[in-house]
Every structure is written in structure tokens, then in C-alpha cells.
Short mmCIF file of C-alpha atoms in Angstrom, two decimals:
data_model
loop_
_atom_site.label_atom_id
_atom_site.label_comp_id
_atom_site.label_asym_id
_atom_site.label_seq_id
_atom_site.Cartn_x
_atom_site.Cartn_y
_atom_site.Cartn_z
CA MET A 1 144.67 252.82 85.92
CA MET A 2 148.20 254.26 85.63
CA VAL A 3 147.74 256.32 88.81
CA LYS A 4 146.66 253.21 90.70
CA ILE A 5 149.68 251.27 89.44
CA VAL A 6 152.14 254.04 90.43
CA LEU A 7 150.61 254.34 93.92
CA LEU A 8 150.64 250.56 94.33
CA PHE A 9 154.31 250.46 93.20
CA LEU A 10 155.39 253.03 95.82
CA GLY A 11 153.28 251.41 98.51
CA THR A 12 154.68 247.98 97.73
CA ILE A 13 158.29 249.15 98.16
CA VAL A 14 157.45 250.37 101.66
CA ALA A 15 155.39 247.24 102.40
CA PHE A 16 158.22 244.89 101.44
CA TRP A 17 160.73 246.94 103.43
CA ILE A 18 158.46 246.42 106.40
CA SER A 19 158.11 242.77 105.37
CA ALA A 20 161.86 242.18 105.43
CA ILE A 21 162.27 243.95 108.76
CA CYS A 22 159.35 242.04 110.27
CA GLY A 23 160.16 238.71 108.67
CA GLY A 24 157.06 238.89 106.48
CA GLY A 25 153.69 240.52 106.07
CA ALA A 26 153.77 242.54 102.85
CA SER A 27 151.08 240.36 101.30
CA LEU A 28 148.75 240.83 104.25
CA ILE A 29 149.36 244.58 104.07
CA LEU A 30 148.53 244.59 100.35
CA ILE A 31 145.42 242.35 100.50
CA PRO A 32 143.09 245.12 101.79
CA ILE A 33 144.41 247.45 99.04
CA LEU A 34 143.98 244.88 96.26
CA ASN A 35 140.52 243.97 97.58
CA VAL A 36 139.47 247.51 96.62
CA LEU A 37 140.97 247.29 93.13
CA LEU A 38 140.12 243.69 92.18
CA PRO A 39 137.49 240.97 92.71
CA THR A 40 138.47 238.77 95.69
CA SER A 41 139.16 235.73 93.49
CA MET A 42 141.71 237.75 91.41
CA VAL A 43 143.69 239.08 94.39
CA PRO A 44 145.82 235.91 94.90
CA PHE A 45 147.06 236.10 91.27
CA SER A 46 148.37 239.66 91.61
CA LEU A 47 149.88 238.95 95.02
CA THR A 48 151.60 235.81 93.82
CA ILE A 49 153.33 237.58 90.91
CA GLY A 50 154.82 240.00 93.40
CA THR A 51 155.66 237.51 96.14
CA PHE A 52 157.30 235.12 93.67
CA THR A 53 159.53 237.93 92.43
CA SER A 54 160.24 239.04 95.99
CA SER A 55 161.25 235.54 97.10
CA ALA A 56 163.50 235.05 94.09
CA SER A 57 165.26 238.40 94.59
CA ARG A 58 165.71 237.82 98.35
CA ILE A 59 167.30 234.44 97.65
CA ALA A 60 169.78 236.22 95.39
CA VAL A 61 170.63 238.71 98.14
CA PHE A 62 170.57 236.45 101.24
CA LYS A 63 171.23 232.93 99.85
CA LYS A 64 174.14 232.19 102.23
CA HIS A 65 171.78 232.55 105.21
CA ILE A 66 169.24 229.87 104.14
CA SER A 67 168.51 227.20 106.81
CA TRP A 68 168.43 224.09 104.62
CA LYS A 69 167.27 221.88 107.49
CA ILE A 70 163.96 223.73 107.59
CA PHE A 71 163.78 223.95 103.81
CA TYR A 72 164.04 220.15 103.28
CA TRP A 73 161.14 219.47 105.67
CA PHE A 74 158.95 222.43 104.75
CA VAL A 75 158.81 222.38 100.94
CA PRO A 76 157.93 218.70 100.17
CA PHE A 77 154.78 218.89 102.33
CA SER A 78 153.74 222.38 101.24
CA ILE A 79 153.65 221.65 97.50
CA PRO A 80 150.70 219.15 97.51
CA ALA A 81 148.84 221.40 99.96
CA VAL A 82 149.17 224.47 97.73
CA LEU A 83 147.76 222.43 94.84
CA VAL A 84 144.69 221.58 96.92
CA GLY A 85 144.28 225.15 98.22
CA ALA A 86 144.60 226.75 94.78
CA TYR A 87 142.06 224.31 93.33
CA LEU A 88 139.56 224.96 96.15
CA ILE A 89 139.70 228.73 95.63
CA LYS A 90 136.81 228.34 93.16
CA TYR A 91 134.67 226.69 95.83
CA ILE A 92 135.76 228.33 99.10
CA ASN A 93 135.05 231.95 99.95
CA PRO A 94 138.53 233.43 100.66
CA ASN A 95 136.99 236.10 102.88
CA TYR A 96 136.17 233.62 105.64
CA LEU A 97 139.68 232.16 105.58
CA GLN A 98 141.10 235.69 105.70
CA LEU A 99 138.93 236.28 108.76
CA ILE A 100 140.44 233.23 110.52
CA VAL A 101 143.94 234.38 109.52
CA ALA A 102 143.21 237.84 111.00
CA LEU A 103 142.14 236.36 114.35
CA PHE A 104 145.26 234.15 114.41
CA LEU A 105 147.50 237.16 113.82
CA ILE A 106 145.81 239.22 116.54
CA GLY A 107 146.48 236.31 118.90
CA ASN A 108 150.16 237.32 118.90
CA VAL A 109 149.48 240.29 121.21
CA PRO A 110 151.02 238.53 124.30
CA GLN A 111 154.32 238.13 122.42
CA LEU A 112 154.73 241.91 122.35
CA PHE A 113 155.14 242.01 126.12
CA LYS A 114 157.65 239.19 126.61
CA SER A 115 161.12 240.17 127.74
CA LYS A 116 164.32 239.29 125.89
CA LYS A 117 165.01 236.57 128.49
CA GLU A 118 161.54 235.03 128.09
CA GLU A 119 161.93 234.98 124.32
CA ALA A 120 165.26 233.17 124.61
CA GLN A 121 163.72 230.49 126.85
CA LEU A 122 161.01 229.81 124.27
CA GLU A 123 163.43 229.42 121.37
CA LYS A 124 163.99 225.73 120.76
CA PRO A 125 163.91 223.54 117.64
CA TYR A 126 160.56 222.00 116.73
CA PRO A 127 160.32 218.25 116.07
CA ARG A 128 160.60 217.41 112.39
CA TYR A 129 156.95 216.38 112.09
CA ILE A 130 156.00 219.93 113.17
CA LEU A 131 158.02 221.28 110.26
CA ALA A 132 156.01 219.04 107.95
CA ILE A 133 152.67 220.17 109.44
CA ILE A 134 153.66 223.84 109.19
CA GLY A 135 154.67 223.32 105.57
CA PHE A 136 151.35 221.68 104.72
CA LEU A 137 149.27 224.41 106.41
CA ALA A 138 151.37 227.15 104.82
CA GLY A 139 150.83 225.67 101.37
CA PHE A 140 147.08 225.27 101.85
CA VAL A 141 146.49 228.80 103.18
CA SER A 142 148.78 230.27 100.55
CA GLY A 143 146.89 228.50 97.76
CA ILE A 144 143.60 230.08 98.78
CA THR A 145 144.60 233.56 99.96
CA GLY A 146 147.86 234.07 98.06
CA ALA A 147 149.63 235.11 101.29
CA ILE A 148 151.38 233.21 104.08
CA GLY A 149 154.15 235.55 105.27
CA LEU A 150 153.19 236.81 108.70
CA LEU A 151 150.83 233.92 109.43
CA PHE A 152 153.77 231.55 109.90
CA ASN A 153 156.32 234.16 110.95
CA ARG A 154 155.84 233.14 114.59
CA PHE A 155 157.12 229.68 113.67
CA TYR A 156 160.38 231.12 112.30
CA LEU A 157 160.84 233.46 115.26
CA LYS A 158 160.42 230.66 117.80
CA PHE A 159 162.90 228.46 115.96
CA GLY A 160 165.74 230.78 117.00
CA LEU A 161 166.78 231.93 113.52
CA THR A 162 168.61 235.22 113.01
CA LYS A 163 166.89 238.01 111.12
CA GLU A 164 168.90 237.27 107.95
CA GLN A 165 168.10 233.54 108.23
CA ILE A 166 164.38 234.27 108.59
CA VAL A 167 164.35 236.44 105.46
CA ALA A 168 166.40 233.93 103.43
CA THR A 169 164.71 230.70 104.61
CA ARG A 170 161.20 232.06 104.13
CA ALA A 171 162.11 233.13 100.60
CA ALA A 172 163.54 229.69 99.77
CA ASN A 173 160.51 227.90 101.24
CA GLU A 174 157.98 230.05 99.42
CA VAL A 175 159.45 230.59 95.94
CA PHE A 176 158.35 227.13 94.77
CA LEU A 177 154.86 227.62 96.21
CA HIS A 178 154.39 230.94 94.44
CA PHE A 179 155.49 229.52 91.08
CA ILE A 180 153.09 226.56 91.37
CA LYS A 181 150.25 228.89 92.36
CA LEU A 182 150.83 231.09 89.32
CA VAL A 183 150.54 228.08 87.02
CA ILE A 184 147.33 226.92 88.75
CA TYR A 185 145.68 230.36 88.79
CA ILE A 186 146.35 230.77 85.06
CA ALA A 187 145.05 227.26 84.33
CA LEU A 188 141.85 227.98 86.28
CA GLY A 189 141.37 231.38 84.63
CA LEU A 190 141.67 233.26 87.93
CA TYR A 191 143.34 236.32 86.40
CA SER A 192 142.56 239.43 84.38
CA GLN A 193 144.46 242.13 82.52
CA MET A 194 144.09 244.50 85.49
CA ALA A 195 145.30 241.80 87.87
CA LEU A 196 148.34 241.20 85.64
CA TRP A 197 149.33 244.88 85.53
CA LEU A 198 148.94 245.27 89.27
CA GLY A 199 150.96 242.09 89.80
CA LEU A 200 153.79 243.37 87.58
CA ALA A 201 153.82 246.66 89.48
CA ILE A 202 154.17 244.71 92.74
CA ALA A 203 156.92 242.55 91.20
CA ALA A 204 158.99 245.57 90.11
CA ALA A 205 158.61 247.15 93.54
CA THR A 206 159.72 243.96 95.33
CA ILE A 207 162.98 243.89 93.36
CA VAL A 208 163.77 247.46 94.41
CA SER A 209 162.86 246.59 98.00
CA SER A 210 164.92 243.37 98.16
CA PHE A 211 168.14 244.98 96.93
CA THR A 212 167.85 247.99 99.25
CA VAL A 213 166.72 246.29 102.45
CA LYS A 214 170.12 244.67 103.04
CA TYR A 215 171.34 248.13 104.03
CA ILE A 216 168.59 248.42 106.67
CA LEU A 217 168.80 245.08 108.53
CA PRO A 218 172.29 245.59 110.07
CA TYR A 219 170.98 248.55 112.08
CA LEU A 220 168.34 246.44 113.88
CA SER A 221 169.02 244.30 116.95
CA GLU A 222 167.61 240.75 117.07
CA HIS A 223 165.27 241.68 119.94
CA LEU A 224 163.92 244.75 118.16
CA PHE A 225 163.54 242.72 114.96
CA ARG A 226 161.33 240.23 116.79
CA LYS A 227 159.23 242.89 118.49
CA ILE A 228 158.64 244.59 115.14
CA GLY A 229 157.71 241.20 113.69
CA TYR A 230 155.08 240.46 116.32
CA GLY A 231 153.80 244.04 116.17
CA ALA A 232 153.37 243.77 112.40
CA MET A 233 151.42 240.54 112.84
CA VAL A 234 148.98 242.18 115.25
CA ILE A 235 148.55 245.35 113.15
CA SER A 236 148.05 243.32 109.97
CA GLY A 237 145.54 241.13 111.79
CA ILE A 238 143.50 244.13 112.91
CA THR A 239 143.61 245.68 109.42
CA LEU A 240 142.65 242.40 107.76
CA LEU A 241 139.88 241.78 110.30
CA THR A 242 138.36 245.22 109.69
CA GLY A 243 138.46 245.01 105.90
CA THR A 244 137.34 241.38 105.66
CA THR A 245 134.51 241.79 108.18
CA ASP A 246 133.14 244.73 106.20
CA LYS A 247 133.23 242.70 102.97
CA ILE A 248 131.52 239.69 104.60
CA ILE A 249 128.77 241.90 106.08
CA LYS A 250 128.05 243.45 102.68
CA GLN A 251 128.43 240.21 100.73
CA ASP A 252 126.22 238.05 102.96
CA LYS A 253 123.84 240.88 103.95
CA ILE A 254 124.48 240.40 107.68
CA ALA A 255 122.39 242.65 109.90
CA PHE A 256 121.55 242.89 113.61
CA ALA A 257 118.42 244.24 115.27
CA THR A 258 117.22 244.24 118.89
CA ILE A 259 113.57 244.53 119.88
CA HIS A 260 111.71 244.41 123.20
CA HIS A 261 108.52 242.37 122.98
CA LYS A 262 106.24 241.29 125.85
CA GLY A 263 108.96 241.49 128.48
CA LYS A 264 111.52 239.73 126.30
CA ASP A 265 114.61 241.09 124.57
CA GLU A 266 115.06 239.61 121.10
CA THR A 267 118.17 240.04 118.96
CA ILE A 268 117.60 239.21 115.30
CA VAL A 269 120.62 238.23 113.21
CA SER A 270 120.02 238.23 109.45
CA TRP A 271 122.52 236.27 107.31
CA ARG A 272 122.08 235.50 103.60
CA ASN A 273 118.38 236.35 103.79
CA THR A 274 117.90 234.02 106.78
CA ASP A 275 116.88 235.40 110.18
CA LEU A 276 118.28 233.93 113.39
CA VAL A 277 116.57 235.23 116.54
CA LEU A 278 118.39 235.30 119.90
CA GLU A 279 115.85 235.65 122.71
CA TYR A 280 116.66 236.02 126.39
CA THR A 281 114.24 235.91 129.31
CA ILE A 282 115.01 235.91 133.05
CA ASP A 283 112.96 232.78 133.71
CA GLY A 284 113.61 230.91 130.47
CA GLY A 285 117.23 231.80 129.73
CA LEU A 286 118.69 232.08 126.23
CA GLU A 287 116.72 230.83 123.25
CA ILE A 288 117.79 230.66 119.61
CA GLU A 289 114.98 230.72 117.07
CA ARG A 290 115.39 229.85 113.39
CA PRO A 291 112.69 230.13 110.73
CA ILE A 292 112.16 226.82 108.90
CA HIS A 293 110.02 225.41 106.08
CA SER A 294 107.27 222.90 106.69
CA GLN A 295 109.38 220.22 104.95
CA GLU A 296 111.85 220.45 107.85
CA LEU A 297 109.27 219.45 110.46
CA PRO A 298 109.62 216.05 112.15
CA PRO A 299 107.03 213.42 111.06
CA HIS A 300 104.86 213.75 114.19
CA LEU A 301 104.34 217.48 113.52
CA THR A 302 103.75 217.23 109.79
CA GLU A 303 100.17 216.06 110.36
CA LYS A 304 99.61 218.89 112.86
CA TYR A 305 100.84 221.40 110.27
CA ALA A 306 98.52 219.94 107.63
CA ALA A 307 95.54 220.27 109.99
CA LEU A 308 96.40 223.88 110.86
CA LYS A 309 96.91 224.71 107.21
CA ARG A 310 93.25 223.95 106.52
CA ASN A 311 92.12 226.52 109.10
CA TYR A 312 94.59 229.39 108.63
CA ASP A 313 95.60 231.63 105.74
CA THR A 314 99.35 231.74 106.46
CA ILE A 315 101.61 229.81 108.83
CA TYR A 316 105.19 230.70 109.80
CA ILE A 317 107.27 228.12 111.68
CA GLU A 318 110.27 228.63 113.98
CA LYS A 319 112.50 226.00 115.51
CA VAL A 320 113.55 227.01 119.04
CA PHE A 321 116.78 225.77 120.64
CA GLN A 322 117.49 225.93 124.37
CA PHE A 323 120.50 224.77 126.35
CA ARG A 324 120.12 221.15 127.55
CA LYS A 325 116.57 220.90 126.24
CA GLU A 326 114.98 219.29 123.22
CA PRO A 327 114.10 221.72 120.41
CA VAL A 328 110.51 222.94 120.26
CA TYR A 329 108.54 224.35 117.34
CA GLU A 330 106.48 227.52 117.29
CA PHE A 331 103.65 227.95 114.77
CA TYR A 332 102.58 231.53 114.00
CA CYS A 333 99.18 231.12 112.36
CA TYR A 334 97.38 234.03 110.69
CA LYS A 335 93.70 234.18 109.75
CA LYS A 336 92.19 237.45 108.58
CA LYS A 337 95.30 239.23 109.94
CA GLN A 338 94.73 237.77 113.41
CA LEU A 339 97.65 235.85 114.95
CA THR A 340 97.39 232.63 116.90
CA LYS A 341 100.56 231.07 118.27
CA PHE A 342 101.07 227.35 119.00
CA GLU A 343 104.15 225.93 120.74
CA LEU A 344 104.69 222.20 120.18
#
């Protein structure tokens, strides 16, 4: 365990250096690492220990750069949302939310190719209600995943803040959220001894990072700072997408298979022990077939099923969906290993 903690400590220093330069993202860099070391539900606890310490130390270093206008609209709406998000972590699979976050981050690719002039034209203050909405969404996502940095970094960049203001204002906005999350995670029992030690290692590394990064920022231009920020969002999105997709595939036993049967190509998607068949024919177009139980049949077919049941050993039923057509039902009836198919 000590080797893991030391490696995480060194990696966190680098991650939070990158985070400060990019305006965020250390948490999203660390999530794939912590996913390997901890159960998914414990990851937010470890992350939050570190991000709380990071925010507090950055406030100490950059407090004169805080944009209080954003702070006063962001924080009041984010606090109730983080309470809801942290409570729902027991009922919502964080992997699927991480997948959505990854796709959102990858969506920043076009920003990498905008010129300095185009960026300046897009920088204008948001209406105050947008600040409130951003605060609410940030709190909710943070409560479930434990990370919000890069996800809402685009909001800060488009508001026209300087690099020091972005670092300081984000820290001020998030320090309250991280503290509330810690209290909720502990109350819900979403922690472990291993998660605590890893969180403390992250916390110590963030302090080192916060007090050394102030010597790095002056050497970066505003334009380069923004490009690095958008680049980090895209890279983190790709990394998170890869890691989360792999976990979802293993967790929900997702599998794909393609077969050619009687002139038709069928793609079978298996998810949580349920098969979904995608069938395409030149004359019939795309069909989606889903196995169902007899209890799911409409009333007018229940009697038909009962009659068939008396004459066959086994009956499998599929519900078939086609574009702009009413669903039909296929009955695969077996008697002495001989198949008879009915389409109703």
C-alpha cells in the first residue's frame, strides 16, 4: 500500500500543476487511477479530500484574484445541488455519469482550433441566471463523481477571466462544495481506510503543488493558457471515456455479435443478460428485436400464446420494432427440437 501512496503522491503533484495551468482537471486525471485502486463508490471520498485541500491552499495563494461577482451567484445554487448529488450516489451508477462527462469534454475539440481573435469575440459575461444554472449543475455532478474541474472550465474561459482569476475563483467556488461532500460521504459510510490514506496522500501533494505553481503561471501567455486548458479537457475526456467504457462493459456484461442468417445480417447486443437484436434487410430495413416474457404480451395475444403453449414444448417470444410501424411479435415454438415460427 505504501508504494501505491508514494506513486499517487508524486502523480498528484504533477496532475495539480497541470490543473492550475489548465484551469482545472486534476480530479479527472486521477479518477482513472483511483478506479483501479478503489471501488467506484469510494473514489469521490478520496478525491474530495484532495480537492478540498487544493482549493483551500489555492485561495491562500491567489485570494486577491477571486472574482466575487461569480462567487456570489455560483455558490448559493451549488450547495443544495451537491447535497442531492451526494445523496444519490448510493442509487446512481457513477460510471454512466462519468461517461456523459467524458463526451462533454471531448466536445471541446473545436475550441483548440480557434484563433486568438475568435476567442476574444466569444468572451462576454453570461447573464446572472446562467451563473446560477452552472452552479447548480456543478454541485450536482460534483456530488456524484467527486470532480467538476475541467467540466465547467469552459464556462470560466468564456467569461474572460485571467489565468490567475480562473484559478482563484474556481477554488473559492468549490471549497464549500468539497467540505459539504466530505461530511455527506462520511455520514453515508462511503469511505474506507484505504480511501482515507489515498485521500491524505492527494491532499499533501496538492499543498506542494499549490505553493509551487505560482512560479509557473507568469511564464504562460493568456492565449497559451486557454489552449492548454481546452487541450486538457479533450485529453481527459478521451482518457475518462476509455476507462469508463471498459468498466461499464465488464460491469454490465455488454457484448456484441454479428451473424448472417437466411440473407439477413443480425447484430446481437447483450446487456445485463438481456439480448437486443439489430436486424437489417434490404427490403425490410432496420429491425430491433427484444426478447420478452409472456406476461409482457398484449391481451389479444395472450390467448394465442396459451393455445400455442398446449401444442409446443418451449416457446420464445421477441418483440420487433420497425421505424414508423406498429411493433409485431415473433413466436419461436419448439416441439421435439423442431422449430416453428409465427409472426403476429
